[in-house]
PDB file of C-alpha atoms in Angstrom:
ATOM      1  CA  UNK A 187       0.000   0.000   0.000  1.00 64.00           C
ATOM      2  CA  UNK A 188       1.262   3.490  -0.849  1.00 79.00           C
ATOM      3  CA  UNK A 189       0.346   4.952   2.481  1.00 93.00           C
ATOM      4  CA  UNK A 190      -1.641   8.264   3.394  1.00 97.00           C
ATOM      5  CA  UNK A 191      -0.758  10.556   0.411  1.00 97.00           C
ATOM      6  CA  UNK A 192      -1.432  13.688   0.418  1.00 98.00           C
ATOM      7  CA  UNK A 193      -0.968  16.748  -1.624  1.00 97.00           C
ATOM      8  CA  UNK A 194       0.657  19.176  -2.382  1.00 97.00           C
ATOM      9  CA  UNK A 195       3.720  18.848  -0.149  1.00 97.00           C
ATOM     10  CA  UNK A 196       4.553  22.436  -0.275  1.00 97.00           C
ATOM     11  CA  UNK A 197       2.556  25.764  -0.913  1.00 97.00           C
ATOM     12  CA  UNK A 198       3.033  29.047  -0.546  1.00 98.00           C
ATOM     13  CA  UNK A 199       0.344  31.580  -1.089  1.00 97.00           C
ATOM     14  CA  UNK A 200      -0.284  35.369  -0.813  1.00 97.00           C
ATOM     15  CA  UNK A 201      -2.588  36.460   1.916  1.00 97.00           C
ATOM     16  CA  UNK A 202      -6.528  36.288   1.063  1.00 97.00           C
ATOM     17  CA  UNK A 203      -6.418  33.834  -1.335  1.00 97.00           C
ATOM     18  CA  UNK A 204      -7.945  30.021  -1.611  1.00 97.00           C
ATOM     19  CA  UNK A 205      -6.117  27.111  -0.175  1.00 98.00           C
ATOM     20  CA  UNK A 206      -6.946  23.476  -0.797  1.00 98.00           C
ATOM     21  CA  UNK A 207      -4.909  20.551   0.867  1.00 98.00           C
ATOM     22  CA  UNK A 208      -5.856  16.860  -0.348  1.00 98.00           C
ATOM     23  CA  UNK A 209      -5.456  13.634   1.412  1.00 98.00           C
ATOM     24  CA  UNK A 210      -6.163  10.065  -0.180  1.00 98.00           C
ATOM     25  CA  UNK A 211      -6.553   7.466   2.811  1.00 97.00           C
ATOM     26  CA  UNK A 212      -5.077   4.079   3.005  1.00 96.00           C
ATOM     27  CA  UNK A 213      -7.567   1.844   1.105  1.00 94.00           C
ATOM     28  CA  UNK A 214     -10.297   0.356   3.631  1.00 92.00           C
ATOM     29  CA  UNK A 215      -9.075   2.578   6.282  1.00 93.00           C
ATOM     30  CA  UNK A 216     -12.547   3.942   7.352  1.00 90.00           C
ATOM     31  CA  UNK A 217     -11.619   6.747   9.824  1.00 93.00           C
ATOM     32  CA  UNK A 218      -9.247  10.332   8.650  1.00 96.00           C
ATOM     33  CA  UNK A 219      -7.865  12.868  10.694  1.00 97.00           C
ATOM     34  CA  UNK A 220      -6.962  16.451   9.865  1.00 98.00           C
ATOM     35  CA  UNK A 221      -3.941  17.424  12.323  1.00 97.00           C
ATOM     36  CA  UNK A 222      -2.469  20.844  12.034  1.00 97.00           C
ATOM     37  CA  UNK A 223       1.361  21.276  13.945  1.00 97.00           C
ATOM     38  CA  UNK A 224       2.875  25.160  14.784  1.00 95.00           C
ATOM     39  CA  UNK A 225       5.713  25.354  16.698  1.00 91.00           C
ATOM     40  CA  UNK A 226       3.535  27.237  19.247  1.00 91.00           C
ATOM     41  CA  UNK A 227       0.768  24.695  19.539  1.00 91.00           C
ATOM     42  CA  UNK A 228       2.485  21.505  18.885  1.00 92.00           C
ATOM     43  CA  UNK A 229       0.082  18.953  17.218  1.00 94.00           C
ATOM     44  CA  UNK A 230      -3.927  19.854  17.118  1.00 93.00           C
ATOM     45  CA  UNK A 231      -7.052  18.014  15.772  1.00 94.00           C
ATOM     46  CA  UNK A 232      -8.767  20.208  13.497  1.00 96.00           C
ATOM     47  CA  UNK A 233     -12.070  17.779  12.285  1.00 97.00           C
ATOM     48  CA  UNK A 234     -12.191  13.938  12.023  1.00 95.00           C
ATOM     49  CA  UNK A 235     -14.651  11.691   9.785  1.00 95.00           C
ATOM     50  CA  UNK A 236     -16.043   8.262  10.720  1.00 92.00           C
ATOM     51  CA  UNK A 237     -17.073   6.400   7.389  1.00 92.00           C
ATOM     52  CA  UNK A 238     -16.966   9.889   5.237  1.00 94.00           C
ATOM     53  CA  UNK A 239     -19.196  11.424   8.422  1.00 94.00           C
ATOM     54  CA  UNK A 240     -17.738  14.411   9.955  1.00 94.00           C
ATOM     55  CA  UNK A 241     -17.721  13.458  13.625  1.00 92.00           C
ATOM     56  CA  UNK A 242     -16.098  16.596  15.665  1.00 91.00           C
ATOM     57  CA  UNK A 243     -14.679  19.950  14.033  1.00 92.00           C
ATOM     58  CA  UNK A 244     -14.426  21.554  17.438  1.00 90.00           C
ATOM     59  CA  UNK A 245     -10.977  21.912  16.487  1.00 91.00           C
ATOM     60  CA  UNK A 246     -11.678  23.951  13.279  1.00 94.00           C
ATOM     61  CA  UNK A 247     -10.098  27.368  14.123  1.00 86.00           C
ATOM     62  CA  UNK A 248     -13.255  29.783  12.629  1.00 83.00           C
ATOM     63  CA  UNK A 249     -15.537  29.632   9.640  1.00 90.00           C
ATOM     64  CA  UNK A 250     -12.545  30.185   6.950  1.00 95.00           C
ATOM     65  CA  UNK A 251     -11.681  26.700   7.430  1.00 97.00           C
ATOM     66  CA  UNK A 252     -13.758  23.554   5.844  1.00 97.00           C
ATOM     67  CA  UNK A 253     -13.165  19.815   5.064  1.00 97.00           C
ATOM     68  CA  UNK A 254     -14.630  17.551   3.006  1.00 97.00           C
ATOM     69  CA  UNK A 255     -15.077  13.847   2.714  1.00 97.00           C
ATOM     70  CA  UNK A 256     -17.121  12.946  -0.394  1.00 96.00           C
ATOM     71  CA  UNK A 257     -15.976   9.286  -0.631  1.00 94.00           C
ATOM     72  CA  UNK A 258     -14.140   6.979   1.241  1.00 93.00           C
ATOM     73  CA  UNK A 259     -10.946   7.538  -0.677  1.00 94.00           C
ATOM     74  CA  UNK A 260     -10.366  11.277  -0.535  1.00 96.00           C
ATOM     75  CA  UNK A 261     -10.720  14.551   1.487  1.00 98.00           C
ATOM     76  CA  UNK A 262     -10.023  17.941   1.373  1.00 98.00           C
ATOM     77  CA  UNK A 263      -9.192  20.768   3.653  1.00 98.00           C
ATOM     78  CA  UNK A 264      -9.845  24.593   2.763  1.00 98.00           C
ATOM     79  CA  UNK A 265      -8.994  27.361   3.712  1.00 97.00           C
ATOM     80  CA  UNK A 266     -10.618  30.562   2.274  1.00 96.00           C
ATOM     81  CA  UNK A 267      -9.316  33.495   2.776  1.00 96.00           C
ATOM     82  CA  UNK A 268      -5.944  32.162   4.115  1.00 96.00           C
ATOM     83  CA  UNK A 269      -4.205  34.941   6.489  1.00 96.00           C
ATOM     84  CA  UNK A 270      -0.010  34.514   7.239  1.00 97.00           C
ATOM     85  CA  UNK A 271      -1.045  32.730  11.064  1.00 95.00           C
ATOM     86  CA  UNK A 272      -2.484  29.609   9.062  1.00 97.00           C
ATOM     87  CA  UNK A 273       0.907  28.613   8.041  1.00 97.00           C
ATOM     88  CA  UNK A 274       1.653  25.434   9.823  1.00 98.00           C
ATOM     89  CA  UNK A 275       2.407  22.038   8.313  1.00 98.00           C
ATOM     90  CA  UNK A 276      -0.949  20.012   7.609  1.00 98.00           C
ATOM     91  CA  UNK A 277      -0.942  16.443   8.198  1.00 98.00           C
ATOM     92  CA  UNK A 278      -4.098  13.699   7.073  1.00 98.00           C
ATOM     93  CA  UNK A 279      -3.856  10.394   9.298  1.00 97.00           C
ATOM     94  CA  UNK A 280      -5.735   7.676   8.644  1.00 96.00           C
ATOM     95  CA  UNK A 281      -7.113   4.306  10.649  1.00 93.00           C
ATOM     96  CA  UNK A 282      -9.287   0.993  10.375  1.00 88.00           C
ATOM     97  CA  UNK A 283     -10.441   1.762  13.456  1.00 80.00           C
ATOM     98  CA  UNK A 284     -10.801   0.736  17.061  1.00 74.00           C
ATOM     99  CA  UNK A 285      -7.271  -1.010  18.483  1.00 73.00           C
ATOM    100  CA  UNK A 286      -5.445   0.001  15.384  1.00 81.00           C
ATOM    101  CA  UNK A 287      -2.810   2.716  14.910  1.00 83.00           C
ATOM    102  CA  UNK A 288      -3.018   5.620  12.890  1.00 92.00           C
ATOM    103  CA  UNK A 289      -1.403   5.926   9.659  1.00 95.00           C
ATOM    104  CA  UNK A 290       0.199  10.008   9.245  1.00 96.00           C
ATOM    105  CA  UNK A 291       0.962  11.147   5.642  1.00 97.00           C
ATOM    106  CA  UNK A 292       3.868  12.869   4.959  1.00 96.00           C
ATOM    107  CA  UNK A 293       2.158  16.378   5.462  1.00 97.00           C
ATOM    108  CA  UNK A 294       1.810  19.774   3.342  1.00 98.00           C
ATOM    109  CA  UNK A 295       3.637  22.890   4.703  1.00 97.00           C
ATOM    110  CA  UNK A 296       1.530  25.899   3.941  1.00 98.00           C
ATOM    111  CA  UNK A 297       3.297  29.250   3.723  1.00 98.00           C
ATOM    112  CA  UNK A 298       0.799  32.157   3.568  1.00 98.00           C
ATOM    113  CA  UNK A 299       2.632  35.264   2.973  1.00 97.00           C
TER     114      UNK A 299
ATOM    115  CA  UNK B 213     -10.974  16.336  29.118  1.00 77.00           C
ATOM    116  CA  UNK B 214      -7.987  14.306  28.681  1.00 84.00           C
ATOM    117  CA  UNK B 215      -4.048  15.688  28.447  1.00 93.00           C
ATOM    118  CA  UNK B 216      -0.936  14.465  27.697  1.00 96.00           C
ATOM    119  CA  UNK B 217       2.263  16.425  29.571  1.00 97.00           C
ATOM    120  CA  UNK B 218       6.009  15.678  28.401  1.00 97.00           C
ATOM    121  CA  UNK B 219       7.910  16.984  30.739  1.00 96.00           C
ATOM    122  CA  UNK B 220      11.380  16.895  28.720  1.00 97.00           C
ATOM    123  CA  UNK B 221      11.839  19.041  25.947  1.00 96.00           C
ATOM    124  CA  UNK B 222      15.097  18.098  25.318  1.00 97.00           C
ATOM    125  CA  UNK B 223      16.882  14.465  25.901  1.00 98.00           C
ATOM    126  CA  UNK B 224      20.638  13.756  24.729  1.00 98.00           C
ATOM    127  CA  UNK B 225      22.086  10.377  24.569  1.00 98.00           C
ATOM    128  CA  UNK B 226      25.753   8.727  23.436  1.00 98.00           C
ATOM    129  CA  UNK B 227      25.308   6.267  20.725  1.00 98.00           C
ATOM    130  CA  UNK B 228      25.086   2.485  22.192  1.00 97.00           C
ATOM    131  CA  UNK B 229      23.448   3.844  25.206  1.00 98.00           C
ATOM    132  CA  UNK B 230      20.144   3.373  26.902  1.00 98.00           C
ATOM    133  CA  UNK B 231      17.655   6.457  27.469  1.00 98.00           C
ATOM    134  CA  UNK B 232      14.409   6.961  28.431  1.00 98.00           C
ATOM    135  CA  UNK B 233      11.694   9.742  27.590  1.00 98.00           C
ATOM    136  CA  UNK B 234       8.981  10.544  30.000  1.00 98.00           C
ATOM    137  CA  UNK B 235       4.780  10.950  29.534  1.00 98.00           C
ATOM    138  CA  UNK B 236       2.125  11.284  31.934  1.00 98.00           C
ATOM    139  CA  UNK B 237      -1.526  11.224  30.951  1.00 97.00           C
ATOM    140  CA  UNK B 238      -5.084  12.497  32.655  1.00 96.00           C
ATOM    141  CA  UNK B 239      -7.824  10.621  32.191  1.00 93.00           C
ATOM    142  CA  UNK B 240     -10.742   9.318  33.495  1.00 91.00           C
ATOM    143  CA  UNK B 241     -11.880   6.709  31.282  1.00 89.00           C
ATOM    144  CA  UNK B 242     -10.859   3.083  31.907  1.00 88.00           C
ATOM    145  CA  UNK B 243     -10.358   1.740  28.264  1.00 90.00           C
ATOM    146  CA  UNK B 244      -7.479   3.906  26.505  1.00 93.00           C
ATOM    147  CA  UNK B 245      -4.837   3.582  24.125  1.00 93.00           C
ATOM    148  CA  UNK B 246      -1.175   4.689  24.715  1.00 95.00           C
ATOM    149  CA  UNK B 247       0.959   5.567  21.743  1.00 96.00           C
ATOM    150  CA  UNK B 248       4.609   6.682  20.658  1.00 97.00           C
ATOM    151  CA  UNK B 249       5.213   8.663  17.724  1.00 97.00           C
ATOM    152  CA  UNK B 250       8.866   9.585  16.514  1.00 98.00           C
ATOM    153  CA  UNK B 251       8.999  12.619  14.287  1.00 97.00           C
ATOM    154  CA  UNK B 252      12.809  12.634  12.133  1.00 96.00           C
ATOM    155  CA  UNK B 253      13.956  16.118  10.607  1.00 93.00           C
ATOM    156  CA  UNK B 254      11.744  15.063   7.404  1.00 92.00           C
ATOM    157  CA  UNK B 255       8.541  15.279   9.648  1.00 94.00           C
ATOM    158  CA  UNK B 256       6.682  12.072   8.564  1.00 94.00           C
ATOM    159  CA  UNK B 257       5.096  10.720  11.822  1.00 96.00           C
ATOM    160  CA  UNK B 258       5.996   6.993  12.560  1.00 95.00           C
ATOM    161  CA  UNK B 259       3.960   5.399  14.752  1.00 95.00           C
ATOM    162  CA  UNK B 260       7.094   3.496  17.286  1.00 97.00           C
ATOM    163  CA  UNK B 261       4.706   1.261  19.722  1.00 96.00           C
ATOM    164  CA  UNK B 262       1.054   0.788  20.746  1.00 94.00           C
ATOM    165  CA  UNK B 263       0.087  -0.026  24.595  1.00 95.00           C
ATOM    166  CA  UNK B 264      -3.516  -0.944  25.623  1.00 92.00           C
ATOM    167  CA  UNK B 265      -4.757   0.333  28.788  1.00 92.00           C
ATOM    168  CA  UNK B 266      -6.118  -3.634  29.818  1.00 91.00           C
ATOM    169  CA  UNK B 267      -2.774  -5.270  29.109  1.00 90.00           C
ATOM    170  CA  UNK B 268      -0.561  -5.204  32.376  1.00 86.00           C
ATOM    171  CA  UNK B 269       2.455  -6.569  30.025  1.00 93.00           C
ATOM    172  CA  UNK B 270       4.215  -3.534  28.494  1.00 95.00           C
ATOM    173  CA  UNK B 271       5.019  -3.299  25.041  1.00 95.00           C
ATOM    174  CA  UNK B 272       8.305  -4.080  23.486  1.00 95.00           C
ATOM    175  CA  UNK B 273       8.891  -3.522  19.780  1.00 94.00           C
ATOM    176  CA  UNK B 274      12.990  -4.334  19.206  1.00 96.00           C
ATOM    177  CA  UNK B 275      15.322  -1.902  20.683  1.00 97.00           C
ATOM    178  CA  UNK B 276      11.727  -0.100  21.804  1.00 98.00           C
ATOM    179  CA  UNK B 277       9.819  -0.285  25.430  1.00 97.00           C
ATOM    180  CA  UNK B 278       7.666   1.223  27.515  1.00 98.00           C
ATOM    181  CA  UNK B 279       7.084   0.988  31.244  1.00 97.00           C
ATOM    182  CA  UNK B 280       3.076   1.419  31.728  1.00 97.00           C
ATOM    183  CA  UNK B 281       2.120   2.580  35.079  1.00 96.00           C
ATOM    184  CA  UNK B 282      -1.288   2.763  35.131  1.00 95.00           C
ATOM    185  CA  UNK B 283      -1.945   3.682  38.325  1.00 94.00           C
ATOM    186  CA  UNK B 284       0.051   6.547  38.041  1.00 96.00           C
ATOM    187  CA  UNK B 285      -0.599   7.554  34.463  1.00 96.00           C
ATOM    188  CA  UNK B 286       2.715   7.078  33.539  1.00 97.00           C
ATOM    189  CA  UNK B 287       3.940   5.933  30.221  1.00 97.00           C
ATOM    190  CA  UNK B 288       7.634   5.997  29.556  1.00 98.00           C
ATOM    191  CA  UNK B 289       9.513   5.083  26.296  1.00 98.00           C
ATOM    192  CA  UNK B 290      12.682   3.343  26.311  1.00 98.00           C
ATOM    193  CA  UNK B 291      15.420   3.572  23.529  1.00 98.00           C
ATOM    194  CA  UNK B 292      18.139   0.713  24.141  1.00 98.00           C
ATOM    195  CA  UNK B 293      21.052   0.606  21.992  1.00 98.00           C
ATOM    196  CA  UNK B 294      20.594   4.227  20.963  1.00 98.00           C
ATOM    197  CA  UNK B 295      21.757   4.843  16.848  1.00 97.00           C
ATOM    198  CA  UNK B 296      22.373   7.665  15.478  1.00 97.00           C
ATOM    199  CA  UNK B 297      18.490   7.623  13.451  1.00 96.00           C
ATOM    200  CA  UNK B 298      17.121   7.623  16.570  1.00 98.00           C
ATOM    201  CA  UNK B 299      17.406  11.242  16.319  1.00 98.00           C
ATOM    202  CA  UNK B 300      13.768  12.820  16.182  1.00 98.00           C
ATOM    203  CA  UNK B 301      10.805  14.195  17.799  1.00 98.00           C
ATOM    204  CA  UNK B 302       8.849  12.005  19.936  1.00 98.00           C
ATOM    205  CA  UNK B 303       5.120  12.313  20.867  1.00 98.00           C
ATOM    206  CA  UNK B 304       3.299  10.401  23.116  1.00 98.00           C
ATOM    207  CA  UNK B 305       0.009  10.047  22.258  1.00 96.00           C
ATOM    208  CA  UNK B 306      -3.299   9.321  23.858  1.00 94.00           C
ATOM    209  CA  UNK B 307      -6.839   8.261  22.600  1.00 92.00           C
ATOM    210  CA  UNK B 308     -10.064   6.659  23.736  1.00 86.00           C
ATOM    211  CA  UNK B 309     -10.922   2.998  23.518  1.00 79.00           C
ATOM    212  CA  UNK B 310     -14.366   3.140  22.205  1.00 74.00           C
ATOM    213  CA  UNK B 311     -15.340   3.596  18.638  1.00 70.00           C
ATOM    214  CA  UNK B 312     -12.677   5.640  16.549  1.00 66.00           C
ATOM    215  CA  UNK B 313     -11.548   8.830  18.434  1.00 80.00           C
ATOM    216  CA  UNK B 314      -9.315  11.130  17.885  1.00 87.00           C
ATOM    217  CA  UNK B 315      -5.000  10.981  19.425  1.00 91.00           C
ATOM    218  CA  UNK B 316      -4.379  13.793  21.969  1.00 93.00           C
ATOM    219  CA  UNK B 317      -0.593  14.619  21.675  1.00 95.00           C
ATOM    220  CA  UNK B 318       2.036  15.679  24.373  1.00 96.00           C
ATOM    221  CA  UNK B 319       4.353  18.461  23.524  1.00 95.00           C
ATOM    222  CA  UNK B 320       6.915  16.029  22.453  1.00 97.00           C
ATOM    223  CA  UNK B 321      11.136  15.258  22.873  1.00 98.00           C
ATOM    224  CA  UNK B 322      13.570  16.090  21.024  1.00 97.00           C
ATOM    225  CA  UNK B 323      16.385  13.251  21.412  1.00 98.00           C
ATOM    226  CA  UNK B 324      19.854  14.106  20.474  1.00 98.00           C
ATOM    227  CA  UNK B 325      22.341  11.061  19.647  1.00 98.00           C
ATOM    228  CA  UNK B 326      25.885  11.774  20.135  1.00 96.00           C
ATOM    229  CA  UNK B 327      28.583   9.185  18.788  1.00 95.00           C
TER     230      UNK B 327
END
């Protein structure tokens, strides 16, 4: 299996403008996390889906951020308008489930300038 | 709500040699899962060993162990025969043990190998 992939390993964008991260599961894995890391905040649960259902977003900083989960093989983070404090490196993790450990992909690092 | 504290920010240790990295944990649930995550300079997160909360035998995955003191929350990782790719961030990790819930992470250690 190729792992959690996700994409685009690197962006940098100008203030105010549209951000999309992707993340492609491992196959059968029915669970995906959204994890943001800062320096200043460490590692933080932004939203998690159960079987494509978003379960808790609590961690979602404010309304400029979204995710997606349209099928069990891909989702997609937003950010809209991005603003320089969203830089951070992005990571999707993915699981079968209960008793199983979580698979990290290899993260984005967004620069919003 | 449950936390995760690392109380080391920083851990060196000579190549060959044993070290150990600290976590406590605060929880009130019963059925939990304990985990180590080491994060290398290229930042992919590699899950290093799993404990359940209902197994009194600790883990051991090769030159890897913990010491799981339930009781006192404790959750130490051991690094025996330290090499030089040892060299990372580690995260200890906490999460629920019903349904699919989400990993709380400490602060994490940063472990220095010396040769």
């Amino acid at each position: 299996d190729a792992g959690v992939i996700q994409s685009p390993r690197h962006e940098v964008t100008e203030m105010g403008q549209e951000v999309t991260l992707r993340c492609k599961p491992i196959s059968g894995h029915n669970s995906l996390f959204w994890y943001r890391q800062t320096m200043m905040r460490g590692l933080e649960l932004l939203i998690y889906f159960n079987n494509n259902v978003p379960i808790d977003d609590s961690g979602m900083p404010e309304d400029r951020f979204s995710a997606k989960m349209p099928n069990a093989s891909f989702s997609t983070l937003k950010i809209q308008p991005s603003e320089p404090r969203d830089s951070a490196v992005y990571f999707c993790a993915s699981t079968l489930g209960t008793g199983y450990g979580y698979t990290f992909g290899s993260g984005t690092r967004l620069t919003v300038v | 709500a449950q936390t995760v504290t690392q109380s080391q920010p920083e851990m060196s240790v000579q190549e060959a040699e044993t070290v150990t990295l600290s976590c406590t944990y605060d929880t009130s649930e019963s059925d939990y899962y304990l985990f180590w995550y080491k994060q290398p300079p290229s930042r992919q997160m590699i899950l290093v060993i799993r404990q359940e909360a209902y197994k009194q035998q600790n883990a051991t995955e090769n030159r890897f162990s913990v010491n799981f003191q339930k009781a006192a929350k404790s959750f130490s990782l051991k690094i025996s025969d330290s090499q030089l790719g040892d060299a990372a961030m580690y995260f200890c990790a906490y999460r629920r043990g019903y349904n699919t819930d989400k990993l709380i992470f400490g602060t994490g250690t940063r472990l220095q190998v010396f040769p």
